[in-house]
């Protein structure tokens, strides 16, 4: 469905992604794990096309130079030059790190903002779906998003991304800052979304443990490079992965 080959991203002279290759097949959940600054968000920006907007803005304001190399293919099409909104129209939708909701807008408004690519019928149907997926949101629709708990905000952020009718959902650190019990609710939504909606998912996290049971395949990044990759079972059987990422 999506393949990335030889991705390199430099922020000025700083190499943030070093020759990253990755693939996500139709219907897969793919994990990307790595510590702070490993390059997870840069990778998500590169797959979603947002890096092109960031590069453009930096250039306009005379800021740092961002250089990109490598190829991204999606369903047989080279998309490396496509802007984020063009990729979103093709079904690649990013749910960004730290949610980035509109704090003063209501939950319902935040969800509706996501539906800018949906028809009216699709928007109505998907809103119903999001409220079934995350029932706590039903009572919060009129509440300003900024007043919600971290877990509720993450549900809104995922809901907003679903409203954009993704075929490939990019989830950047969805568990960041959430209590373990709430993490579980968010994590368990991932296979449900895949199974019920046929949406493929690439999910990044610092800690592999909560997400690992749900991934088909995973990559481990360190300092912008892939140091390990494999199926869930291959990685779970690997003693290095266990000690580094599961603390056992
Ligand atoms: P985190 O878990 O902290 O979000 P990450 O794995 O998502 O980390 P990135 O945010 O992609 O990592 O950052 C990778 C590297 O690139 C880091 O060293 C970071 O400081 C650097 N970096 C990220 N964005 C920029 C930018 N706009 N300008 C300069 N350096 C950047």
PDB file of C-alpha atoms and ligand atoms in Angstrom:
ATOM      1  CA  UNK A   1       0.000   0.000   0.000  1.00  0.00           C
ATOM      2  CA  UNK A   2       2.740   2.445   1.031  1.00  0.00           C
ATOM      3  CA  UNK A   3       6.464   2.030   0.587  1.00  0.00           C
ATOM      4  CA  UNK A   4       9.194   4.467   1.514  1.00  0.00           C
ATOM      5  CA  UNK A   5      12.701   3.952   0.168  1.00  0.00           C
ATOM      6  CA  UNK A   6      15.903   5.591   1.266  1.00  0.00           C
ATOM      7  CA  UNK A   7      14.327   8.527   3.097  1.00  0.00           C
ATOM      8  CA  UNK A   8      16.827  11.140   4.228  1.00  0.00           C
ATOM      9  CA  UNK A   9      15.809  14.362   5.940  1.00  0.00           C
ATOM     10  CA  UNK A  10      18.238  17.062   6.979  1.00  0.00           C
ATOM     11  CA  UNK A  11      17.375  20.059   9.139  1.00  0.00           C
ATOM     12  CA  UNK A  12      20.273  22.248   7.956  1.00  0.00           C
ATOM     13  CA  UNK A  13      23.236  19.920   8.539  1.00  0.00           C
ATOM     14  CA  UNK A  14      21.462  17.780  11.100  1.00  0.00           C
ATOM     15  CA  UNK A  15      20.510  14.363   9.741  1.00  0.00           C
ATOM     16  CA  UNK A  16      17.085  13.528  11.206  1.00  0.00           C
ATOM     17  CA  UNK A  17      16.261  10.519   8.979  1.00  0.00           C
ATOM     18  CA  UNK A  18      19.081   8.385   7.677  1.00  0.00           C
ATOM     19  CA  UNK A  19      18.174   6.117   4.790  1.00  0.00           C
ATOM     20  CA  UNK A  20      14.848   4.899   6.185  1.00  0.00           C
ATOM     21  CA  UNK A  21      12.908   2.328   4.195  1.00  0.00           C
ATOM     22  CA  UNK A  22       9.533   1.124   5.361  1.00  0.00           C
ATOM     23  CA  UNK A  23       6.404  -0.519   4.048  1.00  0.00           C
ATOM     24  CA  UNK A  24       2.832  -0.882   5.167  1.00  0.00           C
ATOM     25  CA  UNK A  25       0.626  -3.343   3.327  1.00  0.00           C
ATOM     26  CA  UNK A  26      -3.130  -3.059   2.942  1.00  0.00           C
ATOM     27  CA  UNK A  27      -4.834  -3.898   6.257  1.00  0.00           C
ATOM     28  CA  UNK A  28      -1.648  -3.907   8.323  1.00  0.00           C
ATOM     29  CA  UNK A  29      -0.809  -2.175  11.566  1.00  0.00           C
ATOM     30  CA  UNK A  30       2.857  -1.149  11.433  1.00  0.00           C
ATOM     31  CA  UNK A  31       4.714   0.132  14.501  1.00  0.00           C
ATOM     32  CA  UNK A  32       7.639   2.560  14.545  1.00  0.00           C
ATOM     33  CA  UNK A  33       9.346   2.697  17.923  1.00  0.00           C
ATOM     34  CA  UNK A  34      12.155   4.889  19.165  1.00  0.00           C
ATOM     35  CA  UNK A  35      13.275   7.178  21.967  1.00  0.00           C
ATOM     36  CA  UNK A  36      12.919  10.957  22.039  1.00  0.00           C
ATOM     37  CA  UNK A  37      14.437  12.540  18.939  1.00  0.00           C
ATOM     38  CA  UNK A  38      14.776   9.205  17.122  1.00  0.00           C
ATOM     39  CA  UNK A  39      13.007  10.748  14.133  1.00  0.00           C
ATOM     40  CA  UNK A  40       9.456   9.432  14.536  1.00  0.00           C
ATOM     41  CA  UNK A  41       7.651  12.725  13.936  1.00  0.00           C
ATOM     42  CA  UNK A  42       9.955  13.619  11.063  1.00  0.00           C
ATOM     43  CA  UNK A  43       9.084  10.283   9.482  1.00  0.00           C
ATOM     44  CA  UNK A  44       5.348  10.906   9.923  1.00  0.00           C
ATOM     45  CA  UNK A  45       5.717  14.403   8.445  1.00  0.00           C
ATOM     46  CA  UNK A  46       7.590  12.914   5.508  1.00  0.00           C
ATOM     47  CA  UNK A  47       4.996  10.213   4.821  1.00  0.00           C
ATOM     48  CA  UNK A  48       2.064  12.637   5.188  1.00  0.00           C
ATOM     49  CA  UNK A  49       3.713  15.385   3.126  1.00  0.00           C
ATOM     50  CA  UNK A  50       3.620  17.937   5.947  1.00  0.00           C
ATOM     51  CA  UNK A  51       7.403  18.157   5.748  1.00  0.00           C
ATOM     52  CA  UNK A  52       6.958  19.915   2.381  1.00  0.00           C
ATOM     53  CA  UNK A  53       4.808  22.588   4.042  1.00  0.00           C
ATOM     54  CA  UNK A  54       7.319  22.975   6.856  1.00  0.00           C
ATOM     55  CA  UNK A  55      10.148  23.270   4.326  1.00  0.00           C
ATOM     56  CA  UNK A  56       8.212  25.870   2.352  1.00  0.00           C
ATOM     57  CA  UNK A  57       7.406  27.949   5.454  1.00  0.00           C
ATOM     58  CA  UNK A  58      11.012  27.855   6.601  1.00  0.00           C
ATOM     59  CA  UNK A  59      12.169  28.994   3.179  1.00  0.00           C
ATOM     60  CA  UNK A  60       9.642  31.861   3.087  1.00  0.00           C
ATOM     61  CA  UNK A  61      10.746  33.198   6.437  1.00  0.00           C
ATOM     62  CA  UNK A  62      14.423  32.744   5.636  1.00  0.00           C
ATOM     63  CA  UNK A  63      14.719  30.033   8.293  1.00  0.00           C
ATOM     64  CA  UNK A  64      16.587  26.769   8.330  1.00  0.00           C
ATOM     65  CA  UNK A  65      17.087  24.761   5.167  1.00  0.00           C
ATOM     66  CA  UNK A  66      15.332  21.407   5.099  1.00  0.00           C
ATOM     67  CA  UNK A  67      16.543  18.854   2.527  1.00  0.00           C
ATOM     68  CA  UNK A  68      14.663  15.702   1.580  1.00  0.00           C
ATOM     69  CA  UNK A  69      15.735  12.640  -0.377  1.00  0.00           C
ATOM     70  CA  UNK A  70      14.136   9.305  -1.136  1.00  0.00           C
ATOM     71  CA  UNK A  71      10.895   7.972  -2.588  1.00  0.00           C
ATOM     72  CA  UNK A  72       7.424   7.393  -1.252  1.00  0.00           C
ATOM     73  CA  UNK A  73       4.956   5.273  -3.233  1.00  0.00           C
ATOM     74  CA  UNK A  74       1.313   4.821  -2.348  1.00  0.00           C
ATOM     75  CA  UNK A  75      -0.893   2.362  -4.185  1.00  0.00           C
ATOM     76  CA  UNK A  76       1.513   2.348  -7.126  1.00  0.00           C
ATOM     77  CA  UNK A  77       1.856   6.134  -7.401  1.00  0.00           C
ATOM     78  CA  UNK A  78       4.974   8.159  -6.597  1.00  0.00           C
ATOM     79  CA  UNK A  79       3.709  10.696  -4.045  1.00  0.00           C
ATOM     80  CA  UNK A  80       6.951  12.225  -2.754  1.00  0.00           C
ATOM     81  CA  UNK A  81       6.209  15.539  -4.468  1.00  0.00           C
ATOM     82  CA  UNK A  82       2.539  15.676  -3.472  1.00  0.00           C
ATOM     83  CA  UNK A  83       1.466  18.141  -0.830  1.00  0.00           C
ATOM     84  CA  UNK A  84      -0.166  17.005   2.397  1.00  0.00           C
ATOM     85  CA  UNK A  85      -3.674  17.914   1.215  1.00  0.00           C
ATOM     86  CA  UNK A  86      -3.188  15.931  -1.999  1.00  0.00           C
ATOM     87  CA  UNK A  87      -2.022  12.926   0.007  1.00  0.00           C
ATOM     88  CA  UNK A  88      -4.965  13.367   2.382  1.00  0.00           C
ATOM     89  CA  UNK A  89      -7.325  13.222  -0.601  1.00  0.00           C
ATOM     90  CA  UNK A  90      -5.771   9.897  -1.491  1.00  0.00           C
ATOM     91  CA  UNK A  91      -6.435   8.668   2.049  1.00  0.00           C
ATOM     92  CA  UNK A  92      -3.185   9.322   3.933  1.00  0.00           C
ATOM     93  CA  UNK A  93      -4.213  11.161   7.088  1.00  0.00           C
ATOM     94  CA  UNK A  94      -1.983  12.170  10.011  1.00  0.00           C
ATOM     95  CA  UNK A  95      -3.147  12.312  13.609  1.00  0.00           C
ATOM     96  CA  UNK A  96      -0.291  14.427  14.956  1.00  0.00           C
ATOM     97  CA  UNK A  97       1.698  14.177  18.147  1.00  0.00           C
ATOM     98  CA  UNK A  98       0.207  16.224  21.026  1.00  0.00           C
ATOM     99  CA  UNK A  99      -3.243  16.086  19.369  1.00  0.00           C
ATOM    100  CA  UNK A 100      -3.260  19.709  18.117  1.00  0.00           C
ATOM    101  CA  UNK A 101      -6.950  20.272  18.669  1.00  0.00           C
ATOM    102  CA  UNK A 102      -8.565  23.681  18.527  1.00  0.00           C
ATOM    103  CA  UNK A 103      -8.873  24.157  22.303  1.00  0.00           C
ATOM    104  CA  UNK A 104     -11.601  26.781  22.245  1.00  0.00           C
ATOM    105  CA  UNK A 105     -13.764  24.938  19.724  1.00  0.00           C
ATOM    106  CA  UNK A 106     -16.173  22.277  20.895  1.00  0.00           C
ATOM    107  CA  UNK A 107     -15.556  18.580  20.487  1.00  0.00           C
ATOM    108  CA  UNK A 108     -18.185  18.474  17.745  1.00  0.00           C
ATOM    109  CA  UNK A 109     -16.555  21.372  15.895  1.00  0.00           C
ATOM    110  CA  UNK A 110     -13.165  19.710  16.147  1.00  0.00           C
ATOM    111  CA  UNK A 111     -14.599  16.508  14.721  1.00  0.00           C
ATOM    112  CA  UNK A 112     -16.390  18.346  11.924  1.00  0.00           C
ATOM    113  CA  UNK A 113     -13.180  20.140  10.943  1.00  0.00           C
ATOM    114  CA  UNK A 114     -11.775  16.713  10.103  1.00  0.00           C
ATOM    115  CA  UNK A 115     -14.622  16.083   7.678  1.00  0.00           C
ATOM    116  CA  UNK A 116     -13.485  18.640   5.100  1.00  0.00           C
ATOM    117  CA  UNK A 117     -12.803  15.826   2.628  1.00  0.00           C
ATOM    118  CA  UNK A 118     -16.014  13.919   3.359  1.00  0.00           C
ATOM    119  CA  UNK A 119     -19.427  14.152   1.754  1.00  0.00           C
ATOM    120  CA  UNK A 120     -22.302  15.113   4.058  1.00  0.00           C
ATOM    121  CA  UNK A 121     -23.441  11.492   4.270  1.00  0.00           C
ATOM    122  CA  UNK A 122     -19.938  10.238   4.970  1.00  0.00           C
ATOM    123  CA  UNK A 123     -19.495  12.883   7.679  1.00  0.00           C
ATOM    124  CA  UNK A 124     -22.773  11.900   9.391  1.00  0.00           C
ATOM    125  CA  UNK A 125     -22.001   8.197   9.216  1.00  0.00           C
ATOM    126  CA  UNK A 126     -18.409   8.629  10.424  1.00  0.00           C
ATOM    127  CA  UNK A 127     -19.467  10.869  13.307  1.00  0.00           C
ATOM    128  CA  UNK A 128     -21.818   8.101  14.446  1.00  0.00           C
ATOM    129  CA  UNK A 129     -18.968   5.615  14.112  1.00  0.00           C
ATOM    130  CA  UNK A 130     -16.540   7.758  16.145  1.00  0.00           C
ATOM    131  CA  UNK A 131     -19.084   8.083  18.962  1.00  0.00           C
ATOM    132  CA  UNK A 132     -19.563   4.302  19.010  1.00  0.00           C
ATOM    133  CA  UNK A 133     -15.792   3.794  19.014  1.00  0.00           C
ATOM    134  CA  UNK A 134     -15.273   6.309  21.838  1.00  0.00           C
ATOM    135  CA  UNK A 135     -18.540   6.440  23.827  1.00  0.00           C
ATOM    136  CA  UNK A 136     -17.217   8.979  26.411  1.00  0.00           C
ATOM    137  CA  UNK A 137     -17.305  11.616  23.640  1.00  0.00           C
ATOM    138  CA  UNK A 138     -21.097  11.365  23.337  1.00  0.00           C
ATOM    139  CA  UNK A 139     -21.616  13.505  26.439  1.00  0.00           C
ATOM    140  CA  UNK A 140     -18.807  15.906  25.618  1.00  0.00           C
ATOM    141  CA  UNK A 141     -19.804  17.094  22.161  1.00  0.00           C
ATOM    142  CA  UNK A 142     -20.504  20.667  23.286  1.00  0.00           C
ATOM    143  CA  UNK A 143     -17.523  20.919  25.635  1.00  0.00           C
ATOM    144  CA  UNK A 144     -14.501  23.004  24.574  1.00  0.00           C
ATOM    145  CA  UNK A 145     -11.778  20.563  23.561  1.00  0.00           C
ATOM    146  CA  UNK A 146      -9.215  22.380  25.713  1.00  0.00           C
ATOM    147  CA  UNK A 147     -11.113  21.374  28.850  1.00  0.00           C
ATOM    148  CA  UNK A 148     -10.995  17.636  28.183  1.00  0.00           C
ATOM    149  CA  UNK A 149      -8.616  15.154  29.804  1.00  0.00           C
ATOM    150  CA  UNK A 150      -5.620  13.975  27.810  1.00  0.00           C
ATOM    151  CA  UNK A 151      -7.327  10.680  26.996  1.00  0.00           C
ATOM    152  CA  UNK A 152     -10.511  12.385  25.840  1.00  0.00           C
ATOM    153  CA  UNK A 153      -8.475  14.785  23.715  1.00  0.00           C
ATOM    154  CA  UNK A 154      -6.698  11.859  22.105  1.00  0.00           C
ATOM    155  CA  UNK A 155     -10.060  10.269  21.296  1.00  0.00           C
ATOM    156  CA  UNK A 156     -11.133  13.519  19.634  1.00  0.00           C
ATOM    157  CA  UNK A 157      -7.854  13.689  17.700  1.00  0.00           C
ATOM    158  CA  UNK A 158      -8.274  10.146  16.389  1.00  0.00           C
ATOM    159  CA  UNK A 159     -11.946  10.841  15.697  1.00  0.00           C
ATOM    160  CA  UNK A 160     -11.057  13.971  13.745  1.00  0.00           C
ATOM    161  CA  UNK A 161      -8.573  11.979  11.649  1.00  0.00           C
ATOM    162  CA  UNK A 162     -11.228   9.318  10.987  1.00  0.00           C
ATOM    163  CA  UNK A 163     -13.646  12.027   9.823  1.00  0.00           C
ATOM    164  CA  UNK A 164     -11.193  12.729   6.963  1.00  0.00           C
ATOM    165  CA  UNK A 165     -11.946   9.232   5.581  1.00  0.00           C
ATOM    166  CA  UNK A 166      -8.428   7.778   5.803  1.00  0.00           C
ATOM    167  CA  UNK A 167      -7.311   4.611   4.118  1.00  0.00           C
ATOM    168  CA  UNK A 168      -3.940   4.866   5.821  1.00  0.00           C
ATOM    169  CA  UNK A 169      -3.959   6.462   9.257  1.00  0.00           C
ATOM    170  CA  UNK A 170      -0.679   7.805  10.632  1.00  0.00           C
ATOM    171  CA  UNK A 171      -0.802   7.948  14.432  1.00  0.00           C
ATOM    172  CA  UNK A 172       2.110   9.874  15.940  1.00  0.00           C
ATOM    173  CA  UNK A 173       2.624   8.957  19.595  1.00  0.00           C
ATOM    174  CA  UNK A 174      -1.045   8.626  20.475  1.00  0.00           C
ATOM    175  CA  UNK A 175      -0.255   7.449  24.014  1.00  0.00           C
ATOM    176  CA  UNK A 176       1.960  10.404  24.948  1.00  0.00           C
ATOM    177  CA  UNK A 177       1.159  11.611  28.453  1.00  0.00           C
ATOM    178  CA  UNK A 178      -1.775   9.248  29.019  1.00  0.00           C
ATOM    179  CA  UNK A 179      -2.333   7.166  32.164  1.00  0.00           C
ATOM    180  CA  UNK A 180      -1.929   3.397  31.565  1.00  0.00           C
ATOM    181  CA  UNK A 181      -5.671   2.678  31.876  1.00  0.00           C
ATOM    182  CA  UNK A 182      -6.477   5.321  29.256  1.00  0.00           C
ATOM    183  CA  UNK A 183      -3.616   4.122  27.060  1.00  0.00           C
ATOM    184  CA  UNK A 184      -5.367   0.782  26.930  1.00  0.00           C
ATOM    185  CA  UNK A 185      -8.582   2.333  25.579  1.00  0.00           C
ATOM    186  CA  UNK A 186      -6.674   4.168  22.848  1.00  0.00           C
ATOM    187  CA  UNK A 187      -4.488   1.185  21.939  1.00  0.00           C
ATOM    188  CA  UNK A 188      -7.437  -1.168  21.685  1.00  0.00           C
ATOM    189  CA  UNK A 189      -9.113   1.166  19.208  1.00  0.00           C
ATOM    190  CA  UNK A 190      -6.303   0.549  16.691  1.00  0.00           C
ATOM    191  CA  UNK A 191      -7.182  -3.038  15.663  1.00  0.00           C
ATOM    192  CA  UNK A 192     -10.886  -2.171  15.838  1.00  0.00           C
ATOM    193  CA  UNK A 193     -10.436   0.662  13.336  1.00  0.00           C
ATOM    194  CA  UNK A 194      -8.437  -1.630  11.089  1.00  0.00           C
ATOM    195  CA  UNK A 195     -10.924  -4.495  11.269  1.00  0.00           C
ATOM    196  CA  UNK A 196     -14.156  -2.500  11.114  1.00  0.00           C
ATOM    197  CA  UNK A 197     -13.131   0.189   8.628  1.00  0.00           C
ATOM    198  CA  UNK A 198     -10.356  -1.558   6.680  1.00  0.00           C
ATOM    199  CA  UNK A 199      -7.970   1.273   7.566  1.00  0.00           C
ATOM    200  CA  UNK A 200      -4.253   0.497   7.617  1.00  0.00           C
ATOM    201  CA  UNK A 201      -2.302   2.128  10.431  1.00  0.00           C
ATOM    202  CA  UNK A 202       1.276   3.262  10.991  1.00  0.00           C
ATOM    203  CA  UNK A 203       1.723   4.096  14.669  1.00  0.00           C
ATOM    204  CA  UNK A 204       4.772   5.563  16.388  1.00  0.00           C
ATOM    205  CA  UNK A 205       5.511   5.276  20.081  1.00  0.00           C
ATOM    206  CA  UNK A 206       8.422   5.689  22.429  1.00  0.00           C
ATOM    207  CA  UNK A 207       7.608   2.513  24.319  1.00  0.00           C
ATOM    208  CA  UNK A 208       6.784  -0.574  22.347  1.00  0.00           C
ATOM    209  CA  UNK A 209       5.074  -2.552  25.078  1.00  0.00           C
ATOM    210  CA  UNK A 210       1.460  -1.271  24.931  1.00  0.00           C
ATOM    211  CA  UNK A 211       1.237  -1.231  21.130  1.00  0.00           C
ATOM    212  CA  UNK A 212       3.315  -4.281  20.249  1.00  0.00           C
ATOM    213  CA  UNK A 213       0.494  -6.846  20.684  1.00  0.00           C
ATOM    214  CA  UNK A 214      -1.440  -5.114  17.903  1.00  0.00           C
ATOM    215  CA  UNK A 215       1.256  -4.589  15.265  1.00  0.00           C
ATOM    216  CA  UNK A 216       1.896  -6.916  12.352  1.00  0.00           C
ATOM    217  CA  UNK A 217       5.344  -5.525  11.671  1.00  0.00           C
ATOM    218  CA  UNK A 218       7.559  -2.973  13.389  1.00  0.00           C
ATOM    219  CA  UNK A 219      10.653  -0.846  12.941  1.00  0.00           C
ATOM    220  CA  UNK A 220      12.930   0.393  15.684  1.00  0.00           C
ATOM    221  CA  UNK A 221      14.631   3.742  15.103  1.00  0.00           C
ATOM    222  CA  UNK A 222      17.687   5.152  16.805  1.00  0.00           C
ATOM    223  CA  UNK A 223      19.100   8.547  15.880  1.00  0.00           C
ATOM    224  CA  UNK A 224      17.236   8.571  12.583  1.00  0.00           C
ATOM    225  CA  UNK A 225      18.288   5.077  11.481  1.00  0.00           C
ATOM    226  CA  UNK A 226      16.447   1.771  11.519  1.00  0.00           C
ATOM    227  CA  UNK A 227      18.338  -0.517  13.862  1.00  0.00           C
ATOM    228  CA  UNK A 228      15.898  -3.415  13.855  1.00  0.00           C
ATOM    229  CA  UNK A 229      12.760  -4.488  12.052  1.00  0.00           C
ATOM    230  CA  UNK A 230      10.606  -7.572  11.936  1.00  0.00           C
ATOM    231  CA  UNK A 231       7.230  -9.115  12.517  1.00  0.00           C
ATOM    232  CA  UNK A 232       5.715  -8.828  15.973  1.00  0.00           C
ATOM    233  CA  UNK A 233       6.792 -12.352  16.857  1.00  0.00           C
ATOM    234  CA  UNK A 234      10.319 -11.899  15.537  1.00  0.00           C
ATOM    235  CA  UNK A 235      10.762  -8.777  17.624  1.00  0.00           C
ATOM    236  CA  UNK A 236       9.159 -10.240  20.723  1.00  0.00           C
ATOM    237  CA  UNK A 237      11.540 -13.220  20.494  1.00  0.00           C
ATOM    238  CA  UNK A 238      14.595 -10.994  20.107  1.00  0.00           C
ATOM    239  CA  UNK A 239      16.464 -10.693  23.445  1.00  0.00           C
ATOM    240  CA  UNK A 240      17.956  -7.301  22.494  1.00  0.00           C
ATOM    241  CA  UNK A 241      14.510  -5.884  21.856  1.00  0.00           C
ATOM    242  CA  UNK A 242      13.232  -7.348  25.098  1.00  0.00           C
ATOM    243  CA  UNK A 243      15.946  -5.767  27.188  1.00  0.00           C
ATOM    244  CA  UNK A 244      15.968  -2.415  25.386  1.00  0.00           C
ATOM    245  CA  UNK A 245      12.248  -1.913  24.888  1.00  0.00           C
ATOM    246  CA  UNK A 246      10.473  -4.132  27.386  1.00  0.00           C
ATOM    247  CA  UNK A 247      12.851  -3.900  30.307  1.00  0.00           C
ATOM    248  CA  UNK A 248      13.198  -7.667  30.726  1.00  0.00           C
TER     249      UNK A 248
HETATM  250  P1  LIG B   1       9.899  12.977  20.081  1.00  0.00           P
HETATM  251  O1  LIG B   1       9.529  11.662  20.684  1.00  0.00           O
HETATM  252  O2  LIG B   1      10.687  13.849  21.053  1.00  0.00           O
HETATM  253  O3  LIG B   1       8.777  13.671  19.426  1.00  0.00           O
HETATM  254  P2  LIG B   1      10.841  12.053  17.514  1.00  0.00           P
HETATM  255  O4  LIG B   1      11.317  10.647  17.504  1.00  0.00           O
HETATM  256  O5  LIG B   1       9.466  12.335  17.020  1.00  0.00           O
HETATM  257  O6  LIG B   1      11.015  12.648  18.959  1.00  0.00           O
HETATM  258  P3  LIG B   1      11.715  14.116  15.705  1.00  0.00           P
HETATM  259  O7  LIG B   1      10.788  15.126  16.324  1.00  0.00           O
HETATM  260  O8  LIG B   1      11.435  13.633  14.350  1.00  0.00           O
HETATM  261  O9  LIG B   1      11.907  12.872  16.682  1.00  0.00           O
HETATM  262  O10 LIG B   1      13.183  14.744  15.742  1.00  0.00           O
HETATM  263  C1  LIG B   1      14.306  14.088  15.158  1.00  0.00           C
HETATM  264  C2  LIG B   1      15.502  15.007  15.297  1.00  0.00           C
HETATM  265  O11 LIG B   1      15.317  16.137  14.436  1.00  0.00           O
HETATM  266  C3  LIG B   1      15.702  15.577  16.694  1.00  0.00           C
HETATM  267  O12 LIG B   1      17.090  15.657  16.954  1.00  0.00           O
HETATM  268  C4  LIG B   1      15.084  16.938  16.620  1.00  0.00           C
HETATM  269  O13 LIG B   1      15.705  17.830  17.525  1.00  0.00           O
HETATM  270  C5  LIG B   1      15.363  17.335  15.182  1.00  0.00           C
HETATM  271  N1  LIG B   1      14.334  18.231  14.645  1.00  0.00           N
HETATM  272  C6  LIG B   1      13.021  17.971  14.541  1.00  0.00           C
HETATM  273  N2  LIG B   1      12.373  19.001  13.964  1.00  0.00           N
HETATM  274  C7  LIG B   1      13.313  19.942  13.716  1.00  0.00           C
HETATM  275  C8  LIG B   1      13.286  21.246  13.140  1.00  0.00           C
HETATM  276  N3  LIG B   1      12.182  21.799  12.672  1.00  0.00           N
HETATM  277  N4  LIG B   1      14.470  21.903  13.065  1.00  0.00           N
HETATM  278  C9  LIG B   1      15.603  21.359  13.504  1.00  0.00           C
HETATM  279  N5  LIG B   1      15.706  20.157  14.039  1.00  0.00           N
HETATM  280  C10 LIG B   1      14.576  19.443  14.153  1.00  0.00           C
END
